[in-house]
PDB file of C-alpha atoms in Angstrom:
ATOM      1  CA  MET A   1      30.095  30.514   4.605  1.00 92.00           C
ATOM      2  CA  ILE A   2      28.213  30.655   1.320  1.00 96.00           C
ATOM      3  CA  THR A   3      29.777  29.184  -1.832  1.00 97.00           C
ATOM      4  CA  THR A   4      28.106  30.009  -5.130  1.00 98.00           C
ATOM      5  CA  ARG A   5      27.688  27.719  -8.134  1.00 98.00           C
ATOM      6  CA  ARG A   6      27.005  30.013 -11.080  1.00 98.00           C
ATOM      7  CA  SER A   7      24.533  29.052 -13.772  1.00 98.00           C
ATOM      8  CA  ASN A   8      27.051  29.495 -16.597  1.00 97.00           C
ATOM      9  CA  GLU A   9      29.539  27.192 -14.827  1.00 97.00           C
ATOM     10  CA  ARG A  10      27.175  24.203 -14.865  1.00 98.00           C
ATOM     11  CA  GLY A  11      27.573  21.285 -17.233  1.00 98.00           C
ATOM     12  CA  HIS A  12      25.404  21.479 -20.336  1.00 98.00           C
ATOM     13  CA  ALA A  13      24.052  18.865 -22.744  1.00 97.00           C
ATOM     14  CA  ASP A  14      21.842  19.668 -25.734  1.00 97.00           C
ATOM     15  CA  HIS A  15      20.436  16.482 -27.252  1.00 97.00           C
ATOM     16  CA  GLY A  16      17.941  18.264 -29.479  1.00 97.00           C
ATOM     17  CA  TRP A  17      14.882  16.845 -27.732  1.00 98.00           C
ATOM     18  CA  LEU A  18      16.440  17.549 -24.309  1.00 98.00           C
ATOM     19  CA  ASP A  19      18.299  20.665 -23.157  1.00 98.00           C
ATOM     20  CA  SER A  20      19.847  19.978 -19.748  1.00 98.00           C
ATOM     21  CA  TYR A  21      22.037  21.901 -17.296  1.00 98.00           C
ATOM     22  CA  HIS A  22      23.883  19.914 -14.621  1.00 98.00           C
ATOM     23  CA  THR A  23      24.739  21.522 -11.282  1.00 98.00           C
ATOM     24  CA  PHE A  24      26.750  18.419 -10.347  1.00 98.00           C
ATOM     25  CA  SER A  25      28.565  15.766 -12.389  1.00 98.00           C
ATOM     26  CA  PHE A  26      26.108  13.723 -14.424  1.00 97.00           C
ATOM     27  CA  ALA A  27      26.331  11.342 -17.423  1.00 95.00           C
ATOM     28  CA  ASP A  28      29.080  12.618 -19.770  1.00 95.00           C
ATOM     29  CA  TYR A  29      29.693  15.745 -17.677  1.00 97.00           C
ATOM     30  CA  HIS A  30      32.328  15.032 -15.031  1.00 97.00           C
ATOM     31  CA  ASP A  31      33.856  17.614 -12.714  1.00 96.00           C
ATOM     32  CA  PRO A  32      35.660  16.186  -9.665  1.00 97.00           C
ATOM     33  CA  LEU A  33      35.087  19.490  -7.835  1.00 95.00           C
ATOM     34  CA  HIS A  34      31.311  19.219  -8.250  1.00 97.00           C
ATOM     35  CA  MET A  35      30.251  15.647  -7.492  1.00 98.00           C
ATOM     36  CA  GLY A  36      27.383  16.644  -5.223  1.00 98.00           C
ATOM     37  CA  TYR A  37      26.760  18.359  -1.909  1.00 98.00           C
ATOM     38  CA  ARG A  38      26.236  16.184   1.166  1.00 97.00           C
ATOM     39  CA  SER A  39      23.315  13.863   0.330  1.00 97.00           C
ATOM     40  CA  LEU A  40      22.500  15.859  -2.833  1.00 98.00           C
ATOM     41  CA  ARG A  41      23.880  14.053  -5.876  1.00 98.00           C
ATOM     42  CA  VAL A  42      22.043  15.521  -8.902  1.00 98.00           C
ATOM     43  CA  ILE A  43      20.289  18.773  -9.752  1.00 98.00           C
ATOM     44  CA  ASN A  44      19.461  18.872 -13.448  1.00 98.00           C
ATOM     45  CA  GLU A  45      17.449  21.672 -15.032  1.00 98.00           C
ATOM     46  CA  ASP A  46      15.715  19.966 -17.963  1.00 98.00           C
ATOM     47  CA  ARG A  47      13.688  21.281 -20.876  1.00 98.00           C
ATOM     48  CA  VAL A  48      12.044  18.562 -22.978  1.00 98.00           C
ATOM     49  CA  LYS A  49      10.452  19.244 -26.354  1.00 98.00           C
ATOM     50  CA  GLY A  50       6.835  18.333 -27.086  1.00 98.00           C
ATOM     51  CA  GLY A  51       6.191  14.633 -27.585  1.00 96.00           C
ATOM     52  CA  GLN A  52       9.658  13.662 -26.300  1.00 98.00           C
ATOM     53  CA  GLY A  53      10.933  12.197 -23.060  1.00 97.00           C
ATOM     54  CA  PHE A  54      12.888   9.613 -21.128  1.00 97.00           C
ATOM     55  CA  GLY A  55      11.968   6.044 -22.083  1.00 97.00           C
ATOM     56  CA  THR A  56      11.615   3.316 -19.477  1.00 97.00           C
ATOM     57  CA  HIS A  57      14.838   2.892 -17.498  1.00 97.00           C
ATOM     58  CA  PRO A  58      15.751   1.452 -14.067  1.00 97.00           C
ATOM     59  CA  HIS A  59      17.082   2.992 -10.841  1.00 97.00           C
ATOM     60  CA  ARG A  60      18.206   1.621  -7.495  1.00 97.00           C
ATOM     61  CA  ASP A  61      18.935   3.223  -4.128  1.00 98.00           C
ATOM     62  CA  PHE A  62      18.181   6.857  -4.920  1.00 98.00           C
ATOM     63  CA  GLU A  63      15.502   9.281  -3.788  1.00 98.00           C
ATOM     64  CA  ILE A  64      14.478  11.006  -7.033  1.00 98.00           C
ATOM     65  CA  ILE A  65      12.511  14.250  -6.941  1.00 98.00           C
ATOM     66  CA  SER A  66      11.028  16.071  -9.925  1.00 98.00           C
ATOM     67  CA  TYR A  67       9.612  19.586  -9.694  1.00 98.00           C
ATOM     68  CA  VAL A  68       7.664  20.889 -12.688  1.00 98.00           C
ATOM     69  CA  ILE A  69       8.198  24.582 -13.401  1.00 98.00           C
ATOM     70  CA  SER A  70       6.079  24.846 -16.547  1.00 98.00           C
ATOM     71  CA  GLY A  71       4.293  22.426 -18.851  1.00 98.00           C
ATOM     72  CA  ALA A  72       3.280  18.885 -17.911  1.00 98.00           C
ATOM     73  CA  LEU A  73       5.199  15.633 -17.410  1.00 98.00           C
ATOM     74  CA  ARG A  74       3.660  12.170 -17.875  1.00 98.00           C
ATOM     75  CA  HIS A  75       4.897   9.391 -15.583  1.00 97.00           C
ATOM     76  CA  GLU A  76       4.615   5.581 -15.680  1.00 97.00           C
ATOM     77  CA  ASP A  77       6.490   3.049 -13.541  1.00 97.00           C
ATOM     78  CA  SER A  78       6.894  -0.653 -12.853  1.00 97.00           C
ATOM     79  CA  LEU A  79       4.800  -0.353  -9.668  1.00 96.00           C
ATOM     80  CA  GLY A  80       1.774   0.477 -11.819  1.00 97.00           C
ATOM     81  CA  HIS A  81       1.619   4.222 -11.222  1.00 96.00           C
ATOM     82  CA  LYS A  82       0.446   6.428 -14.094  1.00 97.00           C
ATOM     83  CA  ALA A  83       0.191  10.167 -13.549  1.00 97.00           C
ATOM     84  CA  VAL A  84       0.596  13.595 -15.123  1.00 98.00           C
ATOM     85  CA  MET A  85       2.474  16.291 -13.218  1.00 98.00           C
ATOM     86  CA  ARG A  86       1.763  19.940 -13.906  1.00 98.00           C
ATOM     87  CA  ALA A  87       3.456  23.191 -12.894  1.00 98.00           C
ATOM     88  CA  GLY A  88       3.949  23.392  -9.132  1.00 98.00           C
ATOM     89  CA  GLU A  89       3.787  19.628  -8.567  1.00 98.00           C
ATOM     90  CA  VAL A  90       6.464  17.586  -6.813  1.00 98.00           C
ATOM     91  CA  GLN A  91       7.082  13.899  -7.476  1.00 98.00           C
ATOM     92  CA  ARG A  92       9.155  11.585  -5.267  1.00 98.00           C
ATOM     93  CA  ILE A  93      10.374   8.217  -6.508  1.00 98.00           C
ATOM     94  CA  SER A  94      12.077   6.029  -3.903  1.00 98.00           C
ATOM     95  CA  ALA A  95      14.060   3.687  -6.119  1.00 98.00           C
ATOM     96  CA  GLY A  96      15.076   1.392  -3.255  1.00 97.00           C
ATOM     97  CA  THR A  97      15.575  -2.220  -4.334  1.00 98.00           C
ATOM     98  CA  GLY A  98      14.635  -1.295  -7.888  1.00 98.00           C
ATOM     99  CA  ILE A  99      12.093   0.577  -9.988  1.00 97.00           C
ATOM    100  CA  ALA A 100      11.759   1.264 -13.707  1.00 98.00           C
ATOM    101  CA  HIS A 101       9.997   4.389 -14.930  1.00 97.00           C
ATOM    102  CA  SER A 102       9.465   6.693 -17.905  1.00 97.00           C
ATOM    103  CA  GLU A 103       8.901  10.450 -17.980  1.00 98.00           C
ATOM    104  CA  PHE A 104       7.504  12.069 -21.140  1.00 98.00           C
ATOM    105  CA  ASN A 105       6.331  15.529 -22.060  1.00 98.00           C
ATOM    106  CA  ASN A 106       2.557  15.272 -21.900  1.00 98.00           C
ATOM    107  CA  SER A 107       2.120  17.831 -24.691  1.00 97.00           C
ATOM    108  CA  PRO A 108       2.839  17.048 -28.359  1.00 96.00           C
ATOM    109  CA  LYS A 109       3.938  20.643 -28.979  1.00 95.00           C
ATOM    110  CA  GLU A 110       4.672  22.669 -25.848  1.00 97.00           C
ATOM    111  CA  PRO A 111       7.948  22.150 -23.923  1.00 98.00           C
ATOM    112  CA  VAL A 112       8.083  21.010 -20.306  1.00 98.00           C
ATOM    113  CA  HIS A 113      10.573  22.626 -17.921  1.00 98.00           C
ATOM    114  CA  PHE A 114      11.436  20.849 -14.684  1.00 98.00           C
ATOM    115  CA  LEU A 115      14.136  20.131 -12.129  1.00 98.00           C
ATOM    116  CA  GLN A 116      15.347  16.556 -11.671  1.00 98.00           C
ATOM    117  CA  ILE A 117      16.960  15.949  -8.281  1.00 98.00           C
ATOM    118  CA  TRP A 118      18.649  12.846  -6.894  1.00 98.00           C
ATOM    119  CA  LEU A 119      19.500  12.312  -3.232  1.00 98.00           C
ATOM    120  CA  LEU A 120      21.302   9.429  -1.591  1.00 98.00           C
ATOM    121  CA  PRO A 121      18.876   7.538   0.669  1.00 98.00           C
ATOM    122  CA  SER A 122      19.321   7.099   4.411  1.00 96.00           C
ATOM    123  CA  SER A 123      20.003   3.400   3.738  1.00 96.00           C
ATOM    124  CA  ASN A 124      20.103   1.078   0.749  1.00 97.00           C
ATOM    125  CA  GLY A 125      17.698  -1.748   0.000  1.00 97.00           C
ATOM    126  CA  LEU A 126      14.509   0.083   0.984  1.00 96.00           C
ATOM    127  CA  PRO A 127      11.160  -0.782  -0.620  1.00 97.00           C
ATOM    128  CA  PRO A 128      10.502   1.258  -3.768  1.00 97.00           C
ATOM    129  CA  GLY A 129       7.712   3.811  -3.647  1.00 97.00           C
ATOM    130  CA  TYR A 130       6.025   6.748  -5.351  1.00 98.00           C
ATOM    131  CA  ALA A 131       4.355   9.971  -4.220  1.00 98.00           C
ATOM    132  CA  GLN A 132       3.091  13.099  -5.949  1.00 98.00           C
ATOM    133  CA  GLN A 133       1.590  16.314  -4.625  1.00 98.00           C
ATOM    134  CA  SER A 134       0.756  19.806  -5.880  1.00 98.00           C
ATOM    135  CA  PHE A 135       2.275  22.875  -4.252  1.00 98.00           C
ATOM    136  CA  ALA A 136       1.146  25.273  -6.972  1.00 96.00           C
ATOM    137  CA  ASP A 137      -0.555  27.459  -4.361  1.00 95.00           C
ATOM    138  CA  ALA A 138       2.621  27.968  -2.291  1.00 96.00           C
ATOM    139  CA  PRO A 139       2.256  31.529  -0.955  1.00 97.00           C
ATOM    140  CA  PRO A 140       4.790  34.312  -1.568  1.00 96.00           C
ATOM    141  CA  ASN A 141       7.337  35.457   1.021  1.00 97.00           C
ATOM    142  CA  LEU A 142       7.247  32.103   2.813  1.00 96.00           C
ATOM    143  CA  LEU A 143       9.111  28.791   2.653  1.00 97.00           C
ATOM    144  CA  THR A 144       6.706  25.926   1.894  1.00 98.00           C
ATOM    145  CA  LEU A 145       7.850  22.506   3.126  1.00 98.00           C
ATOM    146  CA  VAL A 146       7.399  19.944   0.334  1.00 98.00           C
ATOM    147  CA  CYS A 147       9.575  16.966   1.419  1.00 98.00           C
ATOM    148  CA  SER A 148      10.712  15.842   4.867  1.00 97.00           C
ATOM    149  CA  PRO A 149      11.867  12.658   6.640  1.00 97.00           C
ATOM    150  CA  ASP A 150       8.627  12.387   8.634  1.00 95.00           C
ATOM    151  CA  GLY A 151       6.119  13.789   6.131  1.00 95.00           C
ATOM    152  CA  GLY A 152       5.170  16.569   8.537  1.00 94.00           C
ATOM    153  CA  ASN A 153       3.070  19.632   7.644  1.00 94.00           C
ATOM    154  CA  LYS A 154       1.464  17.781   4.732  1.00 94.00           C
ATOM    155  CA  SER A 155       4.836  17.292   3.017  1.00 97.00           C
ATOM    156  CA  ILE A 156       5.976  14.232   1.052  1.00 98.00           C
ATOM    157  CA  LYS A 157       7.923  11.719   3.145  1.00 98.00           C
ATOM    158  CA  ILE A 158      11.459  11.103   1.884  1.00 98.00           C
ATOM    159  CA  ASN A 159      14.023   8.519   2.971  1.00 97.00           C
ATOM    160  CA  GLN A 160      16.750  10.987   3.892  1.00 97.00           C
ATOM    161  CA  ASP A 161      17.342  13.557   6.624  1.00 95.00           C
ATOM    162  CA  VAL A 162      16.554  16.527   4.387  1.00 96.00           C
ATOM    163  CA  HIS A 163      13.859  19.178   4.413  1.00 96.00           C
ATOM    164  CA  LEU A 164      13.043  20.552   0.978  1.00 98.00           C
ATOM    165  CA  PHE A 165      11.238  23.872   0.670  1.00 98.00           C
ATOM    166  CA  ILE A 166       9.773  25.819  -2.235  1.00 98.00           C
ATOM    167  CA  GLY A 167      10.464  29.528  -1.859  1.00 98.00           C
ATOM    168  CA  LYS A 168       8.634  32.312  -3.656  1.00 98.00           C
ATOM    169  CA  LEU A 169       9.407  35.978  -3.151  1.00 98.00           C
ATOM    170  CA  ALA A 170       7.336  38.870  -4.415  1.00 98.00           C
ATOM    171  CA  ALA A 171       9.078  42.031  -5.629  1.00 98.00           C
ATOM    172  CA  LYS A 172      10.982  43.512  -2.674  1.00 98.00           C
ATOM    173  CA  GLY A 173       9.965  40.493  -0.605  1.00 98.00           C
ATOM    174  CA  THR A 174      12.054  38.962   2.187  1.00 98.00           C
ATOM    175  CA  ILE A 175      12.247  35.659   4.068  1.00 97.00           C
ATOM    176  CA  SER A 176      14.305  34.761   7.152  1.00 96.00           C
ATOM    177  CA  HIS A 177      15.055  31.177   8.189  1.00 95.00           C
ATOM    178  CA  SER A 178      17.029  29.692  11.075  1.00 93.00           C
ATOM    179  CA  LEU A 179      19.151  26.605  10.398  1.00 91.00           C
ATOM    180  CA  ARG A 180      19.266  24.031  13.178  1.00 81.00           C
ATOM    181  CA  ASP A 181      22.583  23.023  14.737  1.00 73.00           C
ATOM    182  CA  GLN A 182      24.816  21.049  12.371  1.00 68.00           C
ATOM    183  CA  ARG A 183      22.531  21.848   9.422  1.00 86.00           C
ATOM    184  CA  HIS A 184      23.680  22.889   6.008  1.00 95.00           C
ATOM    185  CA  ALA A 185      21.683  24.163   3.059  1.00 97.00           C
ATOM    186  CA  TRP A 186      21.638  24.333  -0.696  1.00 98.00           C
ATOM    187  CA  ILE A 187      19.706  27.071  -2.496  1.00 98.00           C
ATOM    188  CA  GLN A 188      18.801  26.580  -6.164  1.00 98.00           C
ATOM    189  CA  LEU A 189      17.402  29.709  -7.808  1.00 98.00           C
ATOM    190  CA  ILE A 190      14.956  28.829 -10.573  1.00 98.00           C
ATOM    191  CA  GLU A 191      13.790  32.257 -11.667  1.00 97.00           C
ATOM    192  CA  GLY A 192      14.357  35.876 -10.679  1.00 98.00           C
ATOM    193  CA  ASP A 193      16.982  37.534  -8.493  1.00 98.00           C
ATOM    194  CA  LEU A 194      17.953  36.700  -4.952  1.00 98.00           C
ATOM    195  CA  VAL A 195      20.271  38.020  -2.265  1.00 98.00           C
ATOM    196  CA  LEU A 196      21.199  35.220   0.153  1.00 98.00           C
ATOM    197  CA  ASN A 197      22.748  36.963   3.158  1.00 96.00           C
ATOM    198  CA  SER A 198      25.397  38.944   1.230  1.00 90.00           C
ATOM    199  CA  LYS A 199      25.537  36.809  -1.926  1.00 96.00           C
ATOM    200  CA  LYS A 200      23.689  37.833  -5.087  1.00 98.00           C
ATOM    201  CA  LEU A 201      22.170  35.016  -7.147  1.00 98.00           C
ATOM    202  CA  LEU A 202      20.612  35.059 -10.604  1.00 97.00           C
ATOM    203  CA  SER A 203      18.440  32.501 -12.404  1.00 98.00           C
ATOM    204  CA  GLY A 204      20.102  29.078 -12.497  1.00 98.00           C
ATOM    205  CA  ASP A 205      22.621  29.887  -9.765  1.00 98.00           C
ATOM    206  CA  GLY A 206      23.057  27.628  -6.760  1.00 98.00           C
ATOM    207  CA  ALA A 207      24.679  28.188  -3.381  1.00 98.00           C
ATOM    208  CA  ALA A 208      26.041  25.911  -0.648  1.00 98.00           C
ATOM    209  CA  VAL A 209      25.545  27.165   2.903  1.00 97.00           C
ATOM    210  CA  ASP A 210      27.882  26.025   5.686  1.00 95.00           C
ATOM    211  CA  ASP A 211      28.337  27.314   9.240  1.00 91.00           C
ATOM    212  CA  GLU A 212      25.527  29.861   8.995  1.00 92.00           C
ATOM    213  CA  THR A 213      22.802  29.942  11.643  1.00 91.00           C
ATOM    214  CA  GLU A 214      20.506  32.493   9.997  1.00 94.00           C
ATOM    215  CA  LEU A 215      19.505  32.861   6.380  1.00 96.00           C
ATOM    216  CA  HIS A 216      18.108  36.108   5.031  1.00 97.00           C
ATOM    217  CA  LEU A 217      16.676  36.020   1.529  1.00 98.00           C
ATOM    218  CA  ALA A 218      15.543  39.101  -0.382  1.00 98.00           C
ATOM    219  CA  SER A 219      14.557  39.887  -3.962  1.00 98.00           C
ATOM    220  CA  GLN A 220      14.138  43.107  -5.906  1.00 97.00           C
ATOM    221  CA  LYS A 221      11.986  41.813  -8.779  1.00 97.00           C
ATOM    222  CA  GLY A 222      10.755  38.496  -7.384  1.00 98.00           C
ATOM    223  CA  ALA A 223      12.207  35.001  -7.078  1.00 98.00           C
ATOM    224  CA  HIS A 224      11.310  31.310  -7.276  1.00 98.00           C
ATOM    225  CA  PHE A 225      13.749  28.850  -5.691  1.00 98.00           C
ATOM    226  CA  LEU A 226      14.263  25.564  -3.856  1.00 98.00           C
ATOM    227  CA  MET A 227      15.990  25.280  -0.506  1.00 98.00           C
ATOM    228  CA  PHE A 228      17.396  22.010   0.852  1.00 97.00           C
ATOM    229  CA  ALA A 229      18.132  21.919   4.608  1.00 96.00           C
ATOM    230  CA  LEU A 230      20.626  19.061   4.943  1.00 94.00           C
ATOM    231  CA  HIS A 231      22.218  17.095   7.790  1.00 85.00           C
TER     232      HIS A 231
END
């Protein structure tokens, strides 16, 4: 079964400096029918104006992933990490027992476009941590593993039983993927068009996958998406 979450049904907040779309309930947007999906709690599509950003603020007991689509994002945290993320880079913050961080657009003029993702951790009270890696060279017509519970295949280790993939499809490209027993999936289409089994998705659409053993993804004009394989 595939259940779609259409882009125009998402929550929306325009703060001037920040334009944000919420796949699940977040901040002032509350929808009891869309509180998350399994261990996924937040998928926000954020666009931040030049010179603006999120000032230092704390988190606990979340696995926070950021994926930069375009532009550059500057990070600082209470563990002493300072970094700039560019298009194609993935950042993982394990908030654990507590971490404070800031994320600012690294450009004074150009916007930064990224996805902010929160997952519930496998257990609370873990040590906080930080990781960052570029997947800008992820090849087309393949799923590239970027986060996993064991850090396999040069992916970023995450404290949850989830495998996160970046998917890129060329025009008329296809990908097939088998889901393991008792696995579920969430597809978040970033750009382009996508047919997921029989469901058509457009930019910004999401889809929950339950009780499907095989996924077939195809695109007419090309696509860029994330896929979460979830317990």
